[in-house]
XYZ file of C-alpha atoms in Angstrom:
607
model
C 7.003 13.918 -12.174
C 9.727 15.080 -15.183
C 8.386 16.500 -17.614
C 7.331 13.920 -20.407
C 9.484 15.009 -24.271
C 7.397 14.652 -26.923
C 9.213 13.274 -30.574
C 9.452 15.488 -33.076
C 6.893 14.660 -36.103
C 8.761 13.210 -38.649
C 10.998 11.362 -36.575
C 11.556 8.048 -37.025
C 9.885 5.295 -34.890
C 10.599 4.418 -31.317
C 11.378 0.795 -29.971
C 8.148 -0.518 -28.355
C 9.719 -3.539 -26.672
C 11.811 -4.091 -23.434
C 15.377 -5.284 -23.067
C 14.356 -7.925 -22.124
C 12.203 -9.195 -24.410
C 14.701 -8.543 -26.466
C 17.649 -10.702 -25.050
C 15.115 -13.920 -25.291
C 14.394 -13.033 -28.300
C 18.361 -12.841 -28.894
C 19.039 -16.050 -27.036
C 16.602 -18.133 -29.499
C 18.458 -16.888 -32.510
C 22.362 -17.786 -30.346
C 20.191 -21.681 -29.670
C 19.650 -21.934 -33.347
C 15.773 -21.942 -32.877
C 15.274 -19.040 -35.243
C 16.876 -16.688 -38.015
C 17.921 -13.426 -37.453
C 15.953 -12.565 -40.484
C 12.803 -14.536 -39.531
C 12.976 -13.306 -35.665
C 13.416 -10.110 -37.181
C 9.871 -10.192 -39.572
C 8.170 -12.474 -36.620
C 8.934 -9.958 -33.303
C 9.245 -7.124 -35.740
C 12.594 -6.320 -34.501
C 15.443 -4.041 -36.781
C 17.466 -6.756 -37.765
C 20.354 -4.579 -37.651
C 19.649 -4.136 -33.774
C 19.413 -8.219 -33.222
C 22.858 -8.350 -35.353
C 24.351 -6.003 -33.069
C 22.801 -7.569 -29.747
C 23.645 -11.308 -31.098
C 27.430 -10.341 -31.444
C 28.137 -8.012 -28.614
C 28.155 -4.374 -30.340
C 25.390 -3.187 -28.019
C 25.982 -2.480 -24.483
C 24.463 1.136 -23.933
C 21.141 1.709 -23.345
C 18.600 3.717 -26.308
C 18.693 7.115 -25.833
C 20.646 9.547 -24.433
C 23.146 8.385 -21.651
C 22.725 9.263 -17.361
C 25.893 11.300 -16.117
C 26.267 8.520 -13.792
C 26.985 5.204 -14.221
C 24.128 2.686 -13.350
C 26.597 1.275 -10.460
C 26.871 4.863 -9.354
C 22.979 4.820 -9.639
C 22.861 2.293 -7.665
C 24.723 3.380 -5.098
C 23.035 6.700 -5.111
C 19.682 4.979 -4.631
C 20.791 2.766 -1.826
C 22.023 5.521 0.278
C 18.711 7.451 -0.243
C 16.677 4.086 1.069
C 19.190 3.512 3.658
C 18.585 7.069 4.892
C 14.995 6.114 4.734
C 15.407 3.181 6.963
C 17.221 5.185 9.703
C 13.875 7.517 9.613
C 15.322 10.482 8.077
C 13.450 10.299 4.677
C 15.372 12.628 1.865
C 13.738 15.191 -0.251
C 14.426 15.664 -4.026
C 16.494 18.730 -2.899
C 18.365 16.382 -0.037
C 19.000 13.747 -3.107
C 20.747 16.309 -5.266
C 22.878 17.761 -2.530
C 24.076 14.346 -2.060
C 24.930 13.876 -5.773
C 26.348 16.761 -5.860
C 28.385 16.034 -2.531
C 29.641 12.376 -4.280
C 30.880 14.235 -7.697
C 33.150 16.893 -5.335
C 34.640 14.023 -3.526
C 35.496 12.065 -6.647
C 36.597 15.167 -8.341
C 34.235 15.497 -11.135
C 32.756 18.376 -12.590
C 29.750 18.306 -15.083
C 29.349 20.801 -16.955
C 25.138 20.727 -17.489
C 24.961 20.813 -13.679
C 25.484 24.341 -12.172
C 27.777 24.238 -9.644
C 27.714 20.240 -9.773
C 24.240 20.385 -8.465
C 21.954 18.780 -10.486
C 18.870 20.142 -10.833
C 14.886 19.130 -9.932
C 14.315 17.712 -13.329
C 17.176 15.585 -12.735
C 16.301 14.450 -9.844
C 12.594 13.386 -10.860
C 13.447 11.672 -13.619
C 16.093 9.611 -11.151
C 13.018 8.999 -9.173
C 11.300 7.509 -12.490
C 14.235 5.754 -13.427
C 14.106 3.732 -9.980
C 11.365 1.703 -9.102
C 12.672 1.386 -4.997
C 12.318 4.787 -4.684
C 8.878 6.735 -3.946
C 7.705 9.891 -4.206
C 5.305 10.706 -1.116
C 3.635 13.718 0.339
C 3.416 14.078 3.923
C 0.499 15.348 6.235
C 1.395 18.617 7.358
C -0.016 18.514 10.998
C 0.132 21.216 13.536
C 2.358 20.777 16.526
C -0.845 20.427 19.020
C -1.549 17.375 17.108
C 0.984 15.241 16.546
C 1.039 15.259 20.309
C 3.296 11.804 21.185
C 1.208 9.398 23.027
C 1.971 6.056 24.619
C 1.014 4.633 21.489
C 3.777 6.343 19.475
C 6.714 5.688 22.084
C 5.616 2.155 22.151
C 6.046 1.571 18.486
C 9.428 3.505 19.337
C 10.852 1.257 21.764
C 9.760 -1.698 20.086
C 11.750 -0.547 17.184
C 14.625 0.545 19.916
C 14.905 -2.964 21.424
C 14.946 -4.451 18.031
C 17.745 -2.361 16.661
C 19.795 -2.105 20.343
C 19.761 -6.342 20.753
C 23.247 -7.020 21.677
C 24.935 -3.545 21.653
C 26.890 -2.888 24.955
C 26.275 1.062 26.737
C 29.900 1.901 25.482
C 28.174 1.864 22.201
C 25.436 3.427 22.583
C 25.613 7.374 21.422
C 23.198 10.059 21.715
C 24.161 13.742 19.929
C 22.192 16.856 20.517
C 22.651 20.697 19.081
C 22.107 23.594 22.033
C 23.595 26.919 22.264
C 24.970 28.273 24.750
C 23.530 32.162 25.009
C 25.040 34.743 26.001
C 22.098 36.079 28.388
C 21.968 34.898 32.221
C 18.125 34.889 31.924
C 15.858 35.682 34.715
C 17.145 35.429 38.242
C 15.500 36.297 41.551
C 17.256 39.048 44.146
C 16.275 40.635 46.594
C 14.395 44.069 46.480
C 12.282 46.728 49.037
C 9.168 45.433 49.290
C 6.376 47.225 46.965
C 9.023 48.268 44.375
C 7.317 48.331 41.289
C 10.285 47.978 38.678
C 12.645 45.462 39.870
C 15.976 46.025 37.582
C 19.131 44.813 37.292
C 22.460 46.593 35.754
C 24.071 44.064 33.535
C 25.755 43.724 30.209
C 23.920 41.375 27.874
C 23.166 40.640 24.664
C 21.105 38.094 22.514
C 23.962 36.379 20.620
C 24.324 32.311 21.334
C 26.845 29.875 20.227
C 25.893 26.502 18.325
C 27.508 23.334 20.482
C 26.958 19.844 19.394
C 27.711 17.105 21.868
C 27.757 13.649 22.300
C 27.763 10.991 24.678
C 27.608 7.357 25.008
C 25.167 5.113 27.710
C 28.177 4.673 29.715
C 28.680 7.793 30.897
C 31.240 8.545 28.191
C 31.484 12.436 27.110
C 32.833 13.135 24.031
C 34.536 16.338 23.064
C 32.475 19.720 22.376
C 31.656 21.032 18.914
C 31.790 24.152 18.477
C 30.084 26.209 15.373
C 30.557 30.086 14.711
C 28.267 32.380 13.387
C 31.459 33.485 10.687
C 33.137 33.741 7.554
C 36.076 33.047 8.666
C 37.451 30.841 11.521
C 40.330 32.526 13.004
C 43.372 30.981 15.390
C 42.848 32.570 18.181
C 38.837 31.600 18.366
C 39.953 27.890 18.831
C 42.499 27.891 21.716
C 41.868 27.239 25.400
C 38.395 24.765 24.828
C 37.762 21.746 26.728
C 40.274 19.473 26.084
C 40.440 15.907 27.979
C 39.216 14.816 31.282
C 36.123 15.289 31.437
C 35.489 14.254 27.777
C 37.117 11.196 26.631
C 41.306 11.395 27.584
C 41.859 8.658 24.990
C 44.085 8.741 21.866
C 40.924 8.994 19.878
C 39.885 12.406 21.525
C 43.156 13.631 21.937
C 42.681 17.269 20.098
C 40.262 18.000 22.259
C 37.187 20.464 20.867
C 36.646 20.613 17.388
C 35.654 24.225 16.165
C 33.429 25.274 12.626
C 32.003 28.275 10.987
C 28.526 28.426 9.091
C 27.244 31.897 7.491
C 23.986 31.549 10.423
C 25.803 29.634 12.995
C 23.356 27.010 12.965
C 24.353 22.972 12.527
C 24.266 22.196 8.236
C 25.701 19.575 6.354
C 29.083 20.317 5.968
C 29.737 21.130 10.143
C 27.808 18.261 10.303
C 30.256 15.717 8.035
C 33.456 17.318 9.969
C 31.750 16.787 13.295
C 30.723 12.810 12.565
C 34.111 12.264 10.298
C 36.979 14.189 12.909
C 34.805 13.959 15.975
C 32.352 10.908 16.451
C 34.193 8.176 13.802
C 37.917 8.578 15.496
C 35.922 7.463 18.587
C 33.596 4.713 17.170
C 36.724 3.100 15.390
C 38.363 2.203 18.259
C 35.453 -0.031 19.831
C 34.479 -3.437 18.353
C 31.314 -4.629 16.980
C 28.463 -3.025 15.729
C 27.612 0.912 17.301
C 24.268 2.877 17.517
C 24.031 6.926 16.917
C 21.038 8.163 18.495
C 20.030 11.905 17.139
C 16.903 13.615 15.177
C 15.514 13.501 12.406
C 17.411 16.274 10.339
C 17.526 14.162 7.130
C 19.925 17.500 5.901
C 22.532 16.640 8.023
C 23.422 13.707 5.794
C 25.692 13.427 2.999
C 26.650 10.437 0.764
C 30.469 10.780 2.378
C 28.480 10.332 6.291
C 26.367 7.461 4.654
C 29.010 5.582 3.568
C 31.253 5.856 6.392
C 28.460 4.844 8.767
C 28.589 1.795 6.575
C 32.173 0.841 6.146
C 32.463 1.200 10.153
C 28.722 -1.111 11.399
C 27.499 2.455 13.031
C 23.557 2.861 12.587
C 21.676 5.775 13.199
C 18.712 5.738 14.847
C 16.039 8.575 14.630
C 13.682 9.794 17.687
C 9.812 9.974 17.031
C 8.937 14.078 16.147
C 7.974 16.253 19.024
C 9.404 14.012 21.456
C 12.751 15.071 22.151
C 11.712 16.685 26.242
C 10.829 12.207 26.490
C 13.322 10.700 24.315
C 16.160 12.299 24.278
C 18.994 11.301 26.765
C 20.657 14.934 26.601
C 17.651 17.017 26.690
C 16.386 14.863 29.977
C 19.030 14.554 32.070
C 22.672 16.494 30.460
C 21.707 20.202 29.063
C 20.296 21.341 32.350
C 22.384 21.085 34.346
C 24.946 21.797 32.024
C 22.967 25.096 30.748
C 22.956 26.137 34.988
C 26.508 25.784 35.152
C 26.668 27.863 32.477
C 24.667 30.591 33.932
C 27.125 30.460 36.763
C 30.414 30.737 34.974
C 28.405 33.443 32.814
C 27.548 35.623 35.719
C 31.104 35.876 37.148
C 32.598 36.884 33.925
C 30.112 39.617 33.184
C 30.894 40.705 36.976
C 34.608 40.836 36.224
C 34.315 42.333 32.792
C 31.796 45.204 33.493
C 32.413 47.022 30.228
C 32.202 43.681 28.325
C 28.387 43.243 26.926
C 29.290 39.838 24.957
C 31.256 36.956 25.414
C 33.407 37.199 22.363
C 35.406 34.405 20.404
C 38.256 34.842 21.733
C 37.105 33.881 25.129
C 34.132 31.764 24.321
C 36.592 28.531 23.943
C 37.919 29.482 27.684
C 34.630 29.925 29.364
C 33.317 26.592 28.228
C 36.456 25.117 29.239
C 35.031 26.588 32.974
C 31.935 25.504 32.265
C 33.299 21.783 32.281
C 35.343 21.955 35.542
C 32.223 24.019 37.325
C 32.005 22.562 40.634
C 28.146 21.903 39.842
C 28.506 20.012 36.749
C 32.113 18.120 36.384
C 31.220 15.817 39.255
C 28.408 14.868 37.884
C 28.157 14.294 34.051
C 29.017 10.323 33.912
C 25.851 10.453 36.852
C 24.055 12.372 33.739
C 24.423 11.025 31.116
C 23.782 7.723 32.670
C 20.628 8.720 33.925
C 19.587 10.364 30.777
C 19.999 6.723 28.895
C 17.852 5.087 31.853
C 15.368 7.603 32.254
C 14.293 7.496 28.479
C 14.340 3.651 28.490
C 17.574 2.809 25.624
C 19.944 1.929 28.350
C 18.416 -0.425 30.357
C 15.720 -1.024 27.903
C 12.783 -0.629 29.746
C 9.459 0.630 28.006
C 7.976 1.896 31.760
C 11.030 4.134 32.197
C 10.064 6.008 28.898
C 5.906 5.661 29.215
C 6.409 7.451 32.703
C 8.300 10.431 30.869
C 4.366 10.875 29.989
C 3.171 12.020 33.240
C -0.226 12.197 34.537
C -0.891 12.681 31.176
C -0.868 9.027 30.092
C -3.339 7.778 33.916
C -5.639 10.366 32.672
C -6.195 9.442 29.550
C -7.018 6.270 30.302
C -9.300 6.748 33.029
C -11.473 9.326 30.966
C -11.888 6.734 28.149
C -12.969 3.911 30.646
C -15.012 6.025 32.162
C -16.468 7.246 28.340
C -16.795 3.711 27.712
C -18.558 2.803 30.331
C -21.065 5.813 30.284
C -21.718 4.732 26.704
C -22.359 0.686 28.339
C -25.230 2.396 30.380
C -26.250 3.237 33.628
C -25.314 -0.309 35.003
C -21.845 -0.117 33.849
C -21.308 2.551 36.979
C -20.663 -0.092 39.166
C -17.505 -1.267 36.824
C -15.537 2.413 37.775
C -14.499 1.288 41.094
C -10.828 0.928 40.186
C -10.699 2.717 37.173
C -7.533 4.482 38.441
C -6.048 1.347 38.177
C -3.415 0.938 35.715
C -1.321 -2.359 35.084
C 1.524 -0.640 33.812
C 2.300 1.663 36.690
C 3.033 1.098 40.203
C 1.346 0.892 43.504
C 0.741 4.625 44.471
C -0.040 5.178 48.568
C -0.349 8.374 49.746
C -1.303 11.644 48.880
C 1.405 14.610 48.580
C -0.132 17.564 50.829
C -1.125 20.653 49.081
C -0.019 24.392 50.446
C -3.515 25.337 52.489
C -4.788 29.104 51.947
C -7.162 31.257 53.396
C -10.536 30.730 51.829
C -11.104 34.525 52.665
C -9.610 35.420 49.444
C -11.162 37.049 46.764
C -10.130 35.058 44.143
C -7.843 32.128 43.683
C -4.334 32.952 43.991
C -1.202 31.500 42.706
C 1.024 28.978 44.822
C 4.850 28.296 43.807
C 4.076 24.513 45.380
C 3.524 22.298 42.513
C 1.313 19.502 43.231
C 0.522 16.235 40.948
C -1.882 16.899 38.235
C -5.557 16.941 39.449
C -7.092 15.541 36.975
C -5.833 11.960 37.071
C -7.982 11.205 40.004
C -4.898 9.057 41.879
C -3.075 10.589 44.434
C 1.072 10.512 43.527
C 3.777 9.655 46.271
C 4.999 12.485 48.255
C 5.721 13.859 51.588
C 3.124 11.487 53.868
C 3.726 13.842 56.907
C 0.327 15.989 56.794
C -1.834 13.432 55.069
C -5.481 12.884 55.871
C -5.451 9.087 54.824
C -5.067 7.774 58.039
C -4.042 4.411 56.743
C -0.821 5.306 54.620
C -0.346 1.532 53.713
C -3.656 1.613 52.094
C -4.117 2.576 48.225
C -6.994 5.690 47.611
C -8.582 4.781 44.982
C -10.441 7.537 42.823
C -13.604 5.935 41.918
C -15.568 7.699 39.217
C -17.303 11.476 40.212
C -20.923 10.912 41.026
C -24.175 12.882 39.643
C -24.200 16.427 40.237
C -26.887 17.922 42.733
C -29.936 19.888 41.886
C -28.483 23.515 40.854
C -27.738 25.207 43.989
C -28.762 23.082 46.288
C -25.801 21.771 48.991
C -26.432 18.250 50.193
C -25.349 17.790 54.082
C -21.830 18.170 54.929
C -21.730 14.237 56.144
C -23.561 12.999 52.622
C -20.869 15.087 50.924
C -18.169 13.870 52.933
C -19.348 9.838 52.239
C -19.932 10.586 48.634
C -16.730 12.596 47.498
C -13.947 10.930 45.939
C -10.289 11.938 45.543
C -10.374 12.969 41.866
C -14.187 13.886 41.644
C -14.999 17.600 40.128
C -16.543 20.015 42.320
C -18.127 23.383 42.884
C -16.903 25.470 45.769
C -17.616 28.752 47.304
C -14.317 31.527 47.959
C -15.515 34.309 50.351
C -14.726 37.666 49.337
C -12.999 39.669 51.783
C -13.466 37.737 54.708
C -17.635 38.461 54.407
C -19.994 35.628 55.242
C -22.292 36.729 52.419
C -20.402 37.485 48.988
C -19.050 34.352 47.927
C -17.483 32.741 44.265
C -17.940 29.599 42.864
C -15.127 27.806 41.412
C -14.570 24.446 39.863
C -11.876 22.295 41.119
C -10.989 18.990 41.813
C -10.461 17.084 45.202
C -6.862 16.136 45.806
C -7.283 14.844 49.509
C -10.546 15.531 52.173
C -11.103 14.660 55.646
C -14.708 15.394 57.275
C -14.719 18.942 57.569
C -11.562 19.861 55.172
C -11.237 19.852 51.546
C -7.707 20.593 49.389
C -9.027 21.075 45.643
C -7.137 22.540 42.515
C -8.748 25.125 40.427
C -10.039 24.825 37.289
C -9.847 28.323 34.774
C -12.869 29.164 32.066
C -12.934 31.551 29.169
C -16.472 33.209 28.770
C -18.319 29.936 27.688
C -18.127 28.433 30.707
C -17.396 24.735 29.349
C -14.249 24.722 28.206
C -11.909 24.202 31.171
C -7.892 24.550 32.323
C -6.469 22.992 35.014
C -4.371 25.448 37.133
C -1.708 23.300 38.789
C -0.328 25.933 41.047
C -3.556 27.709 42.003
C -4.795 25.391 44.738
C -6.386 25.978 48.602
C -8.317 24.347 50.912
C -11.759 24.921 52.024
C -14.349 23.626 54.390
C -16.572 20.667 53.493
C -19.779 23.172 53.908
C -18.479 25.004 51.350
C -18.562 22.531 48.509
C -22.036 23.241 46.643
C -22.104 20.396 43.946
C -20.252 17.268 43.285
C -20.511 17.163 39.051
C -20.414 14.433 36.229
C -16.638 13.848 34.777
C -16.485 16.332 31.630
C -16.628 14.133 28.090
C -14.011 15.032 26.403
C -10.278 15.479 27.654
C -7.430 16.902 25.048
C -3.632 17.060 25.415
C -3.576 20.442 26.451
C -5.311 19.305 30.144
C -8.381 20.934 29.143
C -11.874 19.391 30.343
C -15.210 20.418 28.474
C -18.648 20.080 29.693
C -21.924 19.799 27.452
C -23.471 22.259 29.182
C -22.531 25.778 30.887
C -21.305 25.723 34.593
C -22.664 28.377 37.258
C -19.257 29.233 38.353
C -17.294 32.495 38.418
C -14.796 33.615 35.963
């Protein structure tokens, strides 16, 4: 809070009544009821201030005057709540910056204000002045924790649908920063076998460029913008970028990219006002009816001049949930990779005809991008993009599955290690109840079970696979290839019924009562030969993804030293013979978000 001024002893006494106690007090004396003198002794009033408030003299408040004006005030106040109801709550530093941002567009300078800024007092005691407007800390979290769940992207797309009703994909707009490096990153080549250093002569450096862009559910792509790491912005950095088809051709667009400088190179307030104001609003004035901006929550971005145009024009900007951008975001889904491989492409054949060049300097930054938008690889396809980026994250269609299934296994798994919790805290006799606890209302019918890359069990340990298969631990198999499946009924769902009671500790049950009591889904210990010997074996945890009678395909599970605390491995996977598997184990109790299982007691399994 401000800090509180004391009066100076001595001074004379303060008013202890409100204004507007004071106007009815006024208004009796103006209907005749009372005196001034006797409303003066009764209310114990200065009858020199009811004098001056019965005939007009008094129209400023007591005490020392606000630089602004209370409609100024006002207006101040309702762009900081209307920031607030976009999502992008201000700061007492974000507050002054937009003061300061509304005196330099009106041309006034205040002297008490250093640099027209005001400064924190100022802006706490605005906070006092206001009753609207509240002061609240937030709950630092780390990022491991405010993991988003189906929860938070339902309360999201409610929201969505709610402020979407009625707007038409032309007016729907997503905007997304990315940078555009200057380093082809890893690639693979070929090399002798068994060489130990594989290297590659290129130039390269570090250095990136900043690029906003934009684009709308209809497939429309708006022009580039492009921020420098600078001082200056010279002439000769800002000729040759991308400039009509295949952004937007139209009159609105017709100057093509729009270039900025920023002392770190990074996206601030300013390159952000000249990239909604000479970019975006040219665009968004030319369509009818109400429009929706789509971007994070970077409450700097916005000054009082952004605000107010967003107003004037019906645009409203809508903020993504934290963390969530890889689910949310139409550009981050579907447009920056392949746009970012394109780029890797043109990047490669410039450094190959520029040898002695190590960077990609201004000059022909603008140029390069400008390939990057006619690559073979990406032109074709943006409007296919940028569509699918809108559909994939559920705005355009709205459809809430489209966005839960950016979740994953993540969201099946969940839910079928809290039924099964729940029904392990019902009792014994809630076992029966599991049967279709893969089931989930919300997804669809799943069939068949992608096949897994088979290894020799011979190996020493478990090795790493480049074959991705579907997350283990949801116990439901995912659609796939159906060509080497062991359900011989394709048609037919698997279920993955809840993983039964472990075996006595080291005991193996009969290959056929295995076989009849395994479950796709149910956790295991397996033996791995060493070195193709009959007699020095591993044990390993995994999970079942598919089984016939004497064939098992499991995933490996990965331990640190306690032995309860386990990883899936999604790549490391193999198949081994029925014999081999040793135990069939209890579900773990506890799943987190970083696909890690825990058991209450230590395994007997290898590290």
């Amino acid at each position: 809070m401000p800090r509180s001024y004391k009066r100076s002893k001595g001074a004379r006494t303060y008013q202890n009544y409100s204004g507007d106690f004071v106007d009815q007090v006024v208004q009796k004396i103006k209907d005749k009821e009372l005196s001034l003198t006797k409303a003066a002794s009764q209310y114990g009033i200065g009858k020199g201030a009811l004098f001056n408030r019965v005939h007009g003299k008094t129209v400023l408040s007591p005490g020392r005057q606000t630089i602004l004006s209370p409609v100024e005030e006002a207006l101040i106040v309702k762009r900081t709540l209307q920031c607030s109801d976009y999502g992008f709550p201000l700061q007492p530093m974000d507050l002054r910056i937009i003061v300061k941002s509304y005196l330099d567009s009106e041309g006034r300078t205040v002297p008490m204000f250093s640099m027209n800024l005001p400064g924190p007092d100022w802006a706490l005691s605005f906070i006092k002045r206001h009753n609207e407007i509240r002061q609240r800390v937030s709950n630092d979290i780390k990022r491991s924790r405010a993991f988003v769940g189906e929860a938070e992207l339902r309360d999201y797309h409610q929201r969505l649908t709610i402020e979407l009703q009625g707007i038409p994909p032309s007016h729907i707009f997503n905007y997304d920063e990315t940078n555009l490096a200057d380093n082809t990153s890893a690639s693979k080549f070929l090399y002798r076998r068994g060489v130990k250093y594989p290297d590659r002569v290129i130039n390269l450096s570090k250095s990136c460029v900043t690029m906003m862009m934009c684009g709308s559910a209809d497939g429309t792509l708006l022009p580039p913008f492009i921020i420098y790491k600078s001082d200056n912005l010279y002439t000769s950095w800002i000729q040759g970028g991308p400039k009509g088809d295949p952004c937007c051709h139209f009159r609105c667009c017709k100057n093509g990219t729009q270039f900025h400088n920023t002392a770190s190179g990074w996206m601030d307030t300013n390159a952000f006002q000249k990239w909604f104001s000479e970019l975006l609003l040219p665009h968004l004035q030319n369509l009818d009816g109400p429009k929706a901006v789509i971007g994070d929550n970077l409450s700097a971005h916005f000054l009082e001049t952004v605000l107010k145009l967003a107003e004037d024009n019906d645009i409203k900007f809508l903020c993504l949930p934290p963390n969530s951008t890889d689910k949310t975001q139409p550009l981050d889904v579907a447009f920056f990779g392949p746009m970012k491989k394109a780029w890797k492409h043109v990047l490669e054949e410039f450094k190959v005809e520029n040898a002695s060049v190590s960077i990609v300097n201004k000059q022909v930054f603008p140029r390069q991008v400008n390939k990057l938008f006619k690559d073979p690889s990406f032109y074709p396809n943006i409007e296919k993009n940028l569509k699918s980026g809108f559909r994939a994250t559920g705005i355009f269609p709205l459809d809430l599955n489209n966005l839960l299934r950016r979740l994953g296994n993540t969201r099946r798994v969940q839910k079928n290690v809290k039924r099964k919790l729940d029904l392990l805290a019902k009792g014994d006799n809630a076992e029966s109840e599991s049967s279709d606890m893969d089931t989930d209302p919300d997804s669809e019918e799943i069939y068949a079970v992608r096949p897994t890359r088979s290894r020799s069990t011979s190996a020493g340990t478990p090795s790493k696979v480049q074959k991705e298969i579907p997350s283990p631990s949801s116990g439901t198999p995912t659609v796939g290839d159906t060509s080497n499946n062991v359900n011989p009924n394709p048609t037919k769902k698997l279920k993955a019924t809840a993983p039964i009671s472990a075996t006595d500790e080291g005991s193996c049950t009969s290959t056929t009562t295995k076989s009849s009591a395994l479950k796709v889904g149910s956790f295991v210990i397996t033996k791995v030969y060493v070195n193709n010997s009959s007699d020095k074996h591993r044990k390993y945890l995994a999970t079942v993804d598919q089984f016939d009678e004497t064939e098992v395909s499991v995933t490996f599970l990965h331990s640190s030293e306690s032995k309860t605390v386990f990883t899936v491995a999604k790549d490391d996977t193999a198949s081994v013979e029925m014999k081999d598997i040793c135990e069939i184990i209890d579900v773990p109790y506890k799943f987190n978000s970083r696909e890690q299982y825990v058991f209450n007691a230590a395994l007997d399994v290898s590290l």
